[in-house]
Amino acid sequence: MRILVTNDDGIHAPGLTVLEEIARQFSDDVWVVAPAEEQSGAGHSLTLNHPVRLRKHGERRFSVSGTPTDAVTMGLKKVLPSAPDLVLSGVNRGANLGDDITYSGTVSAAMEGALAGIRSIALSQVYAKDAMGDAVPFAAAREWGPRVLEPLLALPHRTRGLININFPPIAPDQVKGIRAVRQGFHDYARGSVVEGRDPRGFRYYWFGLHGIEHTPGHATDLEAIEDGYVSVTPLQLDLTCEKELRALEERFPR
Ligand code: MN
């Protein structure tokens, strides 16, 4: 099994090493193609207005000066000798739950794999609000990653679909299990905009991730994490709302 490992936190992120280790438990044919710099919040953006550079860091290990989508595209079209059987993205530093996944470079990298017809899975480690920066404990992801991937990989591949996995911010032996759940949603418009002045006196604005309120709805990814479970959510590239499509078809009959 050939595996492409990528992320949105960049080639030097600790979570990428965690995911490489997890991938090697399933295969010796593991390739890493990741963004050169952190790309959290890049969503599914593709670099169109300037060239990207590919840099080799080692045997089967490369960085791309672009977005997660750029990295997967380069992996599939320029780096790997043939298509991988699996794209793994992560392990992200921080949650990718509910509505936030629309911003997620981690989930978008898996979307790009799914667009290419490859089984693709995004993995994220939720961390406690008082944890700062790099001090994210990946222990739950490290231990539960293989336990959740193994049964998923035994299932038939659903084309144009991907899987979003989040690990709760608790010690591995406190994790209660794995739950298959739907994507949750946030109650309010997101986060904070911090305002300040730079060293030369010019005003700046900086988007923050704090202060996002949500009610963990029943059987959602948010609730599963709150309850101490690993969340597994199947996603699809087709964003069509079937319910409203039927209503609109009635409104605009053929
Ligand atoms: Mn990230």
Coordinates of N, CA and C and ligand atoms in Angstrom, one line a residue:
M1 N 0.8 -1.2 0.0 CA 0.0 0.0 0.0 C 0.9 1.2 0.0
R2 N 0.7 2.1 -1.0 CA 1.4 3.4 -1.1 C 0.6 4.5 -0.4
I3 N 1.3 5.2 0.5 CA 0.6 6.2 1.3 C 1.2 7.6 1.1
L4 N 0.4 8.6 0.8 CA 0.9 10.0 0.7 C 0.5 10.7 2.0
V5 N 1.5 11.2 2.8 CA 1.2 11.9 4.0 C 1.4 13.4 3.8
T6 N 0.4 14.2 4.2 CA 0.6 15.6 4.1 C -0.1 16.3 5.3
N7 N -0.1 17.6 5.4 CA -0.7 18.3 6.5 C -0.9 19.8 6.1
D8 N -1.3 20.6 7.1 CA -1.4 22.1 6.8 C -0.5 22.8 7.8
D9 N 0.1 22.1 8.8 CA 1.0 22.8 9.8 C 2.4 22.9 9.3
G10 N 2.7 22.3 8.1 CA 4.0 22.5 7.5 C 4.9 21.2 7.8
I11 N 6.0 21.2 6.9 CA 6.9 20.0 6.9 C 7.6 19.8 8.2
H12 N 7.7 20.8 9.1 CA 8.5 20.6 10.3 C 7.5 20.4 11.5
A13 N 6.2 20.3 11.3 CA 5.3 20.2 12.4 C 5.4 18.8 13.1
P14 N 5.4 18.8 14.4 CA 5.4 17.6 15.2 C 4.3 16.6 14.8
G15 N 3.1 17.1 14.5 CA 2.0 16.2 14.2 C 2.2 15.5 12.9
L16 N 3.0 16.0 12.0 CA 3.4 15.3 10.7 C 4.2 14.1 11.0
T17 N 5.1 14.2 11.9 CA 6.0 13.1 12.3 C 5.1 12.0 13.0
V18 N 4.2 12.5 13.8 CA 3.2 11.5 14.4 C 2.5 10.7 13.4
L19 N 2.0 11.4 12.3 CA 1.3 10.7 11.3 C 2.1 9.8 10.4
E20 N 3.4 10.2 10.2 CA 4.3 9.4 9.5 C 4.5 8.1 10.2
E21 N 4.7 8.2 11.5 CA 4.9 7.0 12.4 C 3.6 6.1 12.3
I22 N 2.4 6.7 12.3 CA 1.2 5.9 12.2 C 1.1 5.2 10.8
A23 N 1.5 6.0 9.8 CA 1.4 5.4 8.4 C 2.3 4.3 8.2
R24 N 3.5 4.3 8.9 CA 4.5 3.3 8.7 C 4.1 2.0 9.4
Q25 N 3.1 2.1 10.3 CA 2.5 0.8 10.9 C 1.7 0.1 9.9
F26 N 1.3 0.8 8.8 CA 0.5 0.1 7.8 C 1.3 -0.2 6.5
S27 N 2.4 0.5 6.3 CA 3.1 0.3 5.0 C 4.5 0.8 5.1
D28 N 5.4 0.2 4.3 CA 6.8 0.8 4.2 C 6.9 1.8 3.1
D29 N 5.8 1.9 2.3 CA 5.9 2.8 1.1 C 5.2 4.1 1.4
V30 N 5.8 4.9 2.3 CA 5.2 6.1 2.8 C 5.9 7.3 2.2
W31 N 5.2 8.2 1.6 CA 5.8 9.4 1.0 C 5.2 10.7 1.7
V32 N 6.1 11.6 2.0 CA 5.6 12.9 2.6 C 5.8 14.0 1.7
V33 N 4.7 14.7 1.4 CA 4.7 16.0 0.6 C 3.9 17.0 1.3
A34 N 4.5 17.9 2.0 CA 3.8 18.8 2.9 C 4.2 20.3 2.6
P35 N 3.3 21.2 3.0 CA 3.7 22.6 2.8 C 5.0 23.0 3.5
A36 N 5.8 23.9 2.9 CA 7.0 24.3 3.5 C 6.8 25.2 4.8
E37 N 5.7 25.9 4.8 CA 5.3 26.8 5.9 C 3.9 26.4 6.4
E38 N 3.6 26.8 7.6 CA 2.3 26.6 8.2 C 1.2 27.2 7.3
Q39 N 0.1 26.4 7.0 CA -0.9 26.8 6.2 C -2.3 26.7 6.8
S40 N -2.3 26.6 8.2 CA -3.6 26.5 8.9 C -4.6 27.6 8.4
G41 N -5.8 27.2 8.1 CA -6.8 28.2 7.7 C -6.8 28.4 6.2
A42 N -5.9 27.7 5.5 CA -5.8 28.0 4.0 C -7.0 27.4 3.3
G43 N -7.8 26.5 4.0 CA -8.9 25.9 3.3 C -8.4 25.1 2.1
H44 N -9.2 25.2 1.0 CA -8.9 24.4 -0.2 C -8.3 25.3 -1.3
S45 N -7.5 26.3 -0.8 CA -7.0 27.2 -1.8 C -5.9 26.6 -2.6
L46 N -5.8 27.0 -3.9 CA -4.8 26.5 -4.8 C -4.0 27.8 -5.3
T47 N -2.7 27.6 -5.3 CA -1.9 28.8 -5.7 C -1.9 29.0 -7.2
L48 N -2.4 30.1 -7.7 CA -2.5 30.3 -9.1 C -1.7 31.5 -9.6
N49 N -1.3 32.4 -8.7 CA -0.7 33.7 -9.2 C 0.8 33.8 -9.1
H50 N 1.4 32.7 -8.6 CA 2.9 32.6 -8.7 C 3.3 31.2 -8.7
P51 N 4.5 30.9 -9.0 CA 5.0 29.5 -9.1 C 5.2 28.9 -7.7
V52 N 5.2 27.6 -7.6 CA 5.6 27.0 -6.3 C 6.9 26.2 -6.5
R53 N 7.6 26.1 -5.4 CA 8.9 25.4 -5.5 C 8.8 24.1 -4.7
L54 N 9.4 23.1 -5.3 CA 9.5 21.7 -4.6 C 10.9 21.5 -4.0
R55 N 11.0 21.1 -2.8 CA 12.3 20.9 -2.2 C 12.3 19.5 -1.6
K56 N 13.4 18.8 -1.8 CA 13.6 17.5 -1.3 C 14.3 17.5 0.0
H57 N 13.7 16.9 1.0 CA 14.3 16.9 2.4 C 14.9 15.6 2.7
G58 N 14.6 14.6 2.0 CA 15.1 13.2 2.2 C 14.5 12.2 1.3
E59 N 14.8 11.0 1.6 CA 14.2 9.9 0.8 C 12.7 10.0 1.0
R60 N 11.9 10.2 -0.1 CA 10.4 10.2 0.0 C 9.9 11.3 0.9
R61 N 10.6 12.4 1.0 CA 10.2 13.5 1.9 C 10.4 14.8 1.2
F62 N 9.3 15.6 1.0 CA 9.4 16.8 0.2 C 8.5 17.9 0.8
S63 N 8.9 19.1 0.5 CA 8.1 20.3 0.9 C 7.7 21.1 -0.4
V64 N 6.6 21.7 -0.3 CA 6.1 22.6 -1.4 C 5.8 24.0 -0.9
S65 N 6.3 25.0 -1.6 CA 6.1 26.4 -1.1 C 4.7 26.8 -1.5
G66 N 3.7 26.2 -0.9 CA 2.3 26.6 -1.2 C 1.4 26.0 -0.2
T67 N 0.1 25.8 -0.6 CA -1.0 25.4 0.3 C -1.0 23.9 0.4
P68 N -1.8 23.4 1.3 CA -2.0 21.9 1.4 C -2.5 21.3 0.1
T69 N -3.4 22.0 -0.6 CA -3.9 21.5 -1.9 C -2.7 21.5 -2.9
D70 N -1.9 22.5 -2.9 CA -0.7 22.5 -3.8 C 0.2 21.3 -3.5
A71 N 0.4 21.0 -2.2 CA 1.2 19.9 -1.8 C 0.7 18.6 -2.3
V72 N -0.6 18.3 -2.1 CA -1.2 17.1 -2.6 C -1.1 17.0 -4.1
T73 N -1.4 18.1 -4.8 CA -1.3 18.1 -6.3 C 0.1 17.8 -6.7
M74 N 1.1 18.4 -6.1 CA 2.5 18.1 -6.5 C 2.8 16.6 -6.2
G75 N 2.3 16.2 -5.0 CA 2.6 14.8 -4.7 C 2.0 13.8 -5.7
L76 N 0.8 14.1 -6.1 CA 0.1 13.2 -7.1 C 0.7 13.3 -8.5
K77 N 1.0 14.5 -8.9 CA 1.4 14.8 -10.3 C 2.9 14.8 -10.6
K78 N 3.7 15.1 -9.5 CA 5.1 15.2 -9.8 C 6.1 14.4 -8.9
V79 N 5.6 14.0 -7.7 CA 6.6 13.4 -6.8 C 6.5 11.9 -6.8
L80 N 5.3 11.4 -6.5 CA 5.1 10.0 -6.4 C 5.2 9.3 -7.7
P81 N 5.9 8.1 -7.8 CA 6.0 7.4 -9.1 C 4.7 6.9 -9.6
S82 N 3.7 6.7 -8.8 CA 2.4 6.3 -9.2 C 1.4 6.7 -8.1
A83 N 0.1 6.6 -8.5 CA -0.9 7.1 -7.5 C -0.9 6.3 -6.2
P84 N -1.0 7.0 -5.1 CA -1.1 6.3 -3.8 C -2.4 5.6 -3.6
D85 N -2.4 4.7 -2.7 CA -3.7 4.0 -2.3 C -4.4 4.8 -1.2
L86 N -3.7 5.7 -0.6 CA -4.2 6.4 0.6 C -3.6 7.7 0.7
V87 N -4.4 8.8 1.0 CA -3.8 10.1 1.4 C -4.2 10.3 2.9
L88 N -3.2 10.5 3.7 CA -3.5 10.9 5.1 C -3.0 12.3 5.3
S89 N -3.9 13.1 6.0 CA -3.5 14.5 6.2 C -3.6 14.8 7.7
G90 N -2.5 15.4 8.3 CA -2.5 15.7 9.7 C -1.1 15.3 10.3
V91 N -1.0 14.9 11.6 CA -2.1 15.1 12.5 C -2.2 16.6 12.8
N92 N -3.3 17.3 12.6 CA -3.4 18.7 12.8 C -3.2 19.1 14.2
R93 N -2.5 20.2 14.4 CA -2.4 20.8 15.8 C -3.7 21.6 16.0
G94 N -4.7 20.9 16.6 CA -5.9 21.6 16.9 C -7.1 20.9 16.2
A95 N -8.3 21.3 16.7 CA -9.5 20.6 16.2 C -9.9 21.0 14.8
N96 N -10.5 20.1 14.1 CA -11.2 20.4 12.9 C -12.6 19.8 13.0
L97 N -13.5 20.5 13.7 CA -14.8 20.1 14.0 C -15.9 21.1 13.6
G98 N -17.1 20.5 13.4 CA -18.2 21.4 13.0 C -17.9 22.3 11.8
D99 N -18.5 23.5 11.8 CA -18.3 24.4 10.7 C -16.9 24.8 10.4
D100 N -16.0 24.6 11.4 CA -14.6 25.0 11.1 C -13.9 24.2 10.0
I101 N -14.4 23.1 9.7 CA -13.7 22.3 8.6 C -13.7 23.0 7.3
T102 N -14.6 24.0 7.1 CA -14.6 24.7 5.8 C -13.3 25.6 5.7
Y103 N -12.7 25.9 6.8 CA -11.5 26.7 6.8 C -10.2 25.8 6.7
S104 N -10.4 24.5 7.0 CA -9.3 23.6 7.3 C -8.5 23.3 6.1
G105 N -7.2 23.6 6.2 CA -6.2 23.1 5.2 C -6.0 21.6 5.4
T106 N -6.1 21.1 6.6 CA -6.0 19.6 6.8 C -7.1 18.8 6.1
V107 N -8.3 19.2 6.3 CA -9.4 18.5 5.7 C -9.4 18.8 4.2
S108 N -9.0 20.0 3.7 CA -9.0 20.3 2.3 C -7.9 19.4 1.6
A109 N -6.8 19.1 2.2 CA -5.8 18.3 1.6 C -6.4 16.9 1.3
A110 N -7.2 16.4 2.3 CA -7.9 15.1 2.1 C -9.0 15.2 1.0
M111 N -9.6 16.4 0.9 CA -10.6 16.6 -0.2 C -9.9 16.5 -1.5
E112 N -8.7 17.1 -1.6 CA -7.9 17.0 -2.9 C -7.6 15.6 -3.3
G113 N -7.3 14.8 -2.3 CA -7.0 13.3 -2.5 C -8.3 12.7 -3.0
A114 N -9.4 13.0 -2.3 CA -10.7 12.4 -2.7 C -11.1 12.8 -4.2
L115 N -10.8 14.1 -4.5 CA -11.1 14.5 -5.9 C -10.3 13.7 -6.9
A116 N -9.1 13.2 -6.5 CA -8.3 12.4 -7.4 C -8.7 11.0 -7.4
G117 N -9.8 10.7 -6.6 CA -10.3 9.3 -6.6 C -9.6 8.4 -5.6
I118 N -8.8 9.0 -4.7 CA -8.0 8.2 -3.7 C -8.7 8.3 -2.3
R119 N -8.6 7.1 -1.7 CA -9.1 7.1 -0.3 C -8.4 8.1 0.5
S120 N -9.1 9.0 1.2 CA -8.4 10.1 1.9 C -9.0 10.3 3.3
I121 N -8.1 10.6 4.2 CA -8.5 10.7 5.6 C -7.7 11.9 6.3
A122 N -8.5 12.7 7.0 CA -7.9 13.8 7.7 C -7.9 13.5 9.2
L123 N -6.8 13.8 9.9 CA -6.7 13.5 11.3 C -6.3 14.8 12.1
S124 N -6.9 15.1 13.2 CA -6.6 16.3 14.0 C -6.7 15.9 15.5
Q125 N -5.7 16.6 16.2 CA -5.6 16.4 17.6 C -6.2 17.7 18.3
V126 N -7.3 17.5 19.0 CA -7.9 18.6 19.7 C -7.0 18.9 20.9
Y127 N -6.8 20.2 21.3 CA -6.0 20.4 22.5 C -6.7 21.4 23.5
A128 N -6.4 21.2 24.7 CA -7.1 22.0 25.7 C -6.8 23.5 25.5
K129 N -7.8 24.4 25.9 CA -7.7 25.8 25.6 C -6.5 26.4 26.3
D130 N -6.0 25.8 27.4 CA -4.9 26.4 28.2 C -3.5 26.0 27.6
A131 N -3.5 25.1 26.7 CA -2.3 24.7 26.0 C -1.8 25.8 25.1
M132 N -0.5 26.0 25.0 CA 0.0 27.1 24.2 C 0.8 26.6 23.1
G133 N 0.5 27.1 21.9 CA 1.4 26.9 20.7 C 1.8 25.5 20.5
D134 N 3.1 25.2 20.5 CA 3.6 23.9 20.2 C 3.3 22.8 21.3
A135 N 2.9 23.3 22.5 CA 2.7 22.3 23.6 C 1.5 21.5 23.4
V136 N 1.3 20.9 22.3 CA 0.1 20.1 22.0 C 0.5 18.6 22.2
P137 N -0.2 18.0 23.2 CA 0.1 16.6 23.4 C -0.6 15.7 22.3
F138 N 0.2 15.0 21.5 CA -0.3 14.1 20.5 C -0.6 12.7 20.9
A139 N -0.5 12.5 22.2 CA -0.6 11.1 22.7 C -1.8 10.3 22.3
A140 N -3.0 11.0 22.4 CA -4.2 10.3 22.0 C -4.2 10.0 20.5
A141 N -3.7 10.9 19.7 CA -3.6 10.6 18.2 C -2.7 9.5 18.0
R142 N -1.5 9.5 18.6 CA -0.5 8.5 18.4 C -1.0 7.1 18.7
E143 N -1.7 7.0 19.8 CA -2.2 5.6 20.3 C -3.5 5.2 19.6
W144 N -4.4 6.2 19.4 CA -5.7 5.8 18.8 C -5.7 5.9 17.3
G145 N -4.7 6.6 16.7 CA -4.7 6.7 15.2 C -4.7 5.3 14.5
P146 N -3.8 4.4 14.8 CA -3.9 3.1 14.2 C -5.1 2.3 14.5
R147 N -5.7 2.5 15.7 CA -6.9 1.7 16.1 C -8.1 2.2 15.4
V148 N -8.1 3.5 14.9 CA -9.3 3.9 14.2 C -9.1 3.7 12.7
L149 N -7.8 3.8 12.2 CA -7.5 3.6 10.8 C -7.7 2.2 10.3
E150 N -7.3 1.3 11.2 CA -7.4 -0.2 10.7 C -8.8 -0.6 10.3
P151 N -9.8 -0.4 11.1 CA -11.1 -0.8 10.6 C -11.6 0.1 9.4
L152 N -11.2 1.3 9.4 CA -11.6 2.2 8.3 C -11.0 1.7 6.9
L153 N -9.8 1.3 7.0 CA -9.1 0.8 5.8 C -9.6 -0.5 5.3
A154 N -10.3 -1.3 6.2 CA -10.9 -2.6 5.8 C -12.2 -2.4 5.1
L155 N -12.8 -1.2 5.2 CA -14.1 -0.9 4.5 C -13.8 -0.6 3.1
P156 N -14.8 -0.8 2.2 CA -14.6 -0.5 0.8 C -14.5 1.0 0.7
H157 N -13.7 1.5 -0.3 CA -13.5 2.9 -0.6 C -14.7 3.5 -1.2
R158 N -15.2 4.6 -0.6 CA -16.3 5.3 -1.1 C -15.8 6.5 -2.0
T159 N -16.1 6.4 -3.3 CA -15.5 7.5 -4.2 C -16.2 8.8 -3.9
R160 N -15.4 9.9 -4.1 CA -15.8 11.3 -3.9 C -16.2 11.5 -2.4
G161 N -15.6 10.7 -1.6 CA -15.9 10.9 -0.1 C -14.5 10.9 0.6
L162 N -14.5 11.4 1.8 CA -13.4 11.4 2.7 C -13.8 11.3 4.1
I163 N -12.8 11.0 5.0 CA -13.2 10.8 6.4 C -12.4 11.8 7.2
N164 N -13.1 12.4 8.2 CA -12.5 13.4 9.1 C -12.5 12.8 10.5
I165 N -11.3 12.7 11.1 CA -11.1 12.1 12.4 C -10.5 13.2 13.4
N166 N -11.1 13.3 14.6 CA -10.5 14.1 15.6 C -10.3 13.3 16.9
F167 N -9.2 13.6 17.5 CA -8.8 12.9 18.8 C -9.1 13.9 20.0
P168 N -9.7 13.4 21.0 CA -10.0 14.3 22.2 C -8.7 14.7 22.9
P169 N -8.8 15.8 23.7 CA -7.6 16.3 24.3 C -7.4 15.7 25.7
I170 N -7.3 14.4 25.7 CA -7.1 13.7 27.0 C -6.1 12.5 26.8
A171 N -5.7 12.0 27.9 CA -4.7 10.9 27.8 C -5.3 9.7 27.1
P172 N -4.4 8.9 26.4 CA -5.0 7.8 25.6 C -5.8 6.8 26.4
D173 N -5.4 6.6 27.7 CA -6.1 5.6 28.5 C -7.4 6.1 29.0
Q174 N -7.6 7.4 28.8 CA -8.9 8.0 29.2 C -9.9 8.1 28.1
V175 N -9.4 7.9 26.9 CA -10.3 7.9 25.7 C -11.3 6.8 25.8
K176 N -12.6 7.1 25.6 CA -13.6 6.1 25.9 C -13.9 5.2 24.7
G177 N -13.5 5.6 23.5 CA -13.7 4.8 22.4 C -13.8 5.6 21.1
I178 N -14.5 5.1 20.1 CA -14.6 5.7 18.8 C -16.1 5.8 18.4
R179 N -16.5 7.0 18.0 CA -17.9 7.2 17.6 C -17.9 7.7 16.2
A180 N -18.8 7.1 15.4 CA -19.2 7.7 14.1 C -20.3 8.7 14.2
V181 N -20.0 9.9 13.8 CA -20.9 11.0 14.1 C -21.0 12.0 12.9
R182 N -22.0 12.8 12.9 CA -22.2 13.8 11.9 C -21.4 15.1 12.2
Q183 N -21.2 15.9 11.2 CA -20.6 17.2 11.4 C -21.5 18.1 12.3
G184 N -21.0 18.7 13.3 CA -21.7 19.7 14.1 C -21.7 21.1 13.5
F185 N -22.3 22.0 14.3 CA -22.3 23.4 13.8 C -22.1 24.4 15.0
H186 N -21.6 25.5 14.7 CA -21.4 26.6 15.7 C -22.7 27.4 15.8
D187 N -22.9 27.9 17.0 CA -24.1 28.7 17.2 C -23.9 30.2 16.7
Y188 N -22.7 30.7 16.8 CA -22.5 32.1 16.5 C -21.4 32.2 15.4
A189 N -21.4 33.4 14.8 CA -20.3 33.7 13.9 C -19.0 33.6 14.6
R190 N -18.0 33.2 13.8 CA -16.7 32.8 14.5 C -15.9 33.9 15.1
G191 N -15.2 33.5 16.1 CA -14.0 34.1 16.7 C -13.8 35.5 16.9
S192 N -12.6 35.9 17.2 CA -12.3 37.2 17.6 C -11.5 37.9 16.5
V193 N -11.5 39.2 16.4 CA -10.6 40.0 15.6 C -9.9 40.9 16.5
V194 N -8.6 40.6 16.7 CA -7.8 41.3 17.6 C -7.2 42.5 16.9
E195 N -7.3 43.7 17.5 CA -6.9 44.9 16.9 C -5.7 45.5 17.6
G196 N -4.7 46.0 16.9 CA -3.5 46.5 17.6 C -2.7 47.4 16.7
R197 N -1.5 47.9 17.2 CA -0.7 48.7 16.3 C 0.7 48.0 16.2
D198 N 1.2 48.1 15.0 CA 2.5 47.4 14.8 C 3.6 48.4 15.3
P199 N 4.9 47.9 15.3 CA 6.0 48.7 15.8 C 6.1 50.1 15.1
R200 N 5.6 50.2 13.9 CA 5.7 51.5 13.3 C 4.4 52.4 13.4
G201 N 3.5 51.9 14.3 CA 2.3 52.6 14.6 C 1.1 52.4 13.7
F202 N 1.3 51.5 12.7 CA 0.2 51.2 11.8 C -0.8 50.2 12.4
R203 N -2.1 50.4 12.2 CA -3.1 49.5 12.7 C -3.0 48.2 12.0
Y204 N -3.2 47.1 12.8 CA -3.4 45.8 12.2 C -4.6 45.1 12.8
Y205 N -5.1 44.1 12.1 CA -6.1 43.2 12.6 C -5.7 41.8 12.5
W206 N -6.0 41.0 13.5 CA -5.5 39.6 13.5 C -6.6 38.7 13.9
F207 N -7.0 37.8 13.1 CA -8.1 36.8 13.3 C -7.7 35.8 14.3
G208 N -8.5 35.6 15.4 CA -8.2 34.6 16.4 C -9.2 33.5 16.4
L209 N -8.8 32.4 17.0 CA -9.7 31.2 17.1 C -10.4 31.1 18.4
H210 N -10.3 32.1 19.3 CA -10.9 32.0 20.6 C -12.3 32.5 20.6
G211 N -13.1 32.1 21.6 CA -14.4 32.7 21.8 C -15.4 32.2 20.9
I212 N -15.1 31.0 20.2 CA -16.2 30.4 19.4 C -17.1 29.6 20.2
E213 N -18.4 29.9 20.2 CA -19.3 29.3 21.1 C -20.0 28.1 20.3
H214 N -20.2 27.0 20.9 CA -21.0 26.0 20.3 C -21.7 25.2 21.3
T215 N -22.8 24.6 20.9 CA -23.5 23.7 21.7 C -23.3 22.3 21.1
P216 N -22.7 21.4 21.8 CA -22.5 20.1 21.2 C -23.8 19.4 20.9
G217 N -24.3 19.5 19.7 CA -25.5 18.8 19.4 C -25.4 17.3 19.4
H218 N -26.6 16.7 19.5 CA -26.6 15.2 19.6 C -26.0 14.5 18.4
A219 N -25.1 13.6 18.7 CA -24.5 12.7 17.7 C -23.6 13.5 16.7
T220 N -23.0 14.6 17.2 CA -22.1 15.4 16.3 C -20.7 15.1 16.7
D221 N -19.7 15.6 15.8 CA -18.3 15.4 16.2 C -18.0 16.3 17.4
L222 N -18.6 17.4 17.6 CA -18.4 18.3 18.8 C -18.8 17.5 20.1
E223 N -19.9 16.8 20.0 CA -20.4 16.1 21.2 C -19.4 14.9 21.5
A224 N -19.0 14.2 20.5 CA -18.2 13.0 20.7 C -16.9 13.5 21.4
I225 N -16.3 14.6 20.9 CA -15.0 15.0 21.5 C -15.3 15.5 23.0
E226 N -16.4 16.2 23.2 CA -16.7 16.6 24.5 C -16.9 15.4 25.5
D227 N -17.4 14.4 25.0 CA -17.6 13.2 25.8 C -16.4 12.3 25.9
G228 N -15.3 12.7 25.3 CA -14.1 11.9 25.4 C -13.9 10.8 24.4
Y229 N -14.5 10.9 23.3 CA -14.4 9.8 22.2 C -13.6 10.4 21.0
V230 N -13.0 9.5 20.3 CA -12.5 9.8 19.0 C -13.7 10.0 18.0
S231 N -13.7 11.1 17.3 CA -14.9 11.3 16.4 C -14.4 10.9 14.9
V232 N -15.3 10.2 14.3 CA -15.1 9.8 12.9 C -16.3 10.3 12.1
T233 N -16.1 11.2 11.1 CA -17.2 11.8 10.3 C -16.9 11.6 8.8
P234 N -17.8 10.9 8.2 CA -17.7 10.8 6.7 C -18.2 12.1 6.1
L235 N -17.4 12.6 5.2 CA -17.7 13.8 4.4 C -17.8 13.5 2.9
Q236 N -18.5 14.4 2.2 CA -18.6 14.2 0.8 C -18.3 15.5 0.0
L237 N -17.7 15.4 -1.2 CA -17.4 16.6 -2.0 C -18.6 17.2 -2.5
D238 N -19.7 16.5 -2.7 CA -20.9 17.0 -3.2 C -21.6 17.8 -2.1
L239 N -21.7 19.2 -2.2 CA -22.2 20.0 -1.2 C -23.7 20.3 -1.4
T240 N -24.3 19.7 -2.4 CA -25.7 19.9 -2.7 C -26.6 19.6 -1.5
C241 N -27.5 20.5 -1.2 CA -28.5 20.2 -0.2 C -29.8 19.6 -0.9
E242 N -29.9 18.3 -0.7 CA -30.9 17.5 -1.4 C -32.3 18.0 -1.1
K243 N -32.6 18.4 0.2 CA -33.9 18.8 0.7 C -34.3 20.1 -0.1
E244 N -33.4 21.0 -0.1 CA -33.7 22.3 -0.8 C -33.8 22.1 -2.3
L245 N -33.0 21.2 -2.8 CA -33.0 21.0 -4.3 C -34.4 20.6 -4.7
R246 N -35.0 19.7 -3.9 CA -36.4 19.2 -4.2 C -37.4 20.4 -4.2
A247 N -37.2 21.3 -3.2 CA -38.1 22.5 -3.1 C -37.9 23.4 -4.3
L248 N -36.6 23.6 -4.7 CA -36.3 24.5 -5.8 C -36.7 23.9 -7.1
E249 N -36.7 22.5 -7.3 CA -37.2 21.9 -8.5 C -38.7 22.1 -8.6
E250 N -39.4 22.2 -7.5 CA -40.8 22.4 -7.6 C -41.1 23.9 -8.0
R251 N -40.2 24.8 -7.4 CA -40.4 26.2 -7.7 C -40.0 26.5 -9.2
F252 N -39.0 25.8 -9.7 CA -38.6 26.0 -11.1 C -38.8 24.7 -11.9
P253 N -40.1 24.4 -12.2 CA -40.3 23.1 -12.8 C -39.7 23.1 -14.3
R254 N -39.4 21.9 -14.7 CA -38.8 21.8 -16.1 C -39.8 22.0 -17.2
Ligands
MN1 MN -3.2 23.3 11.1

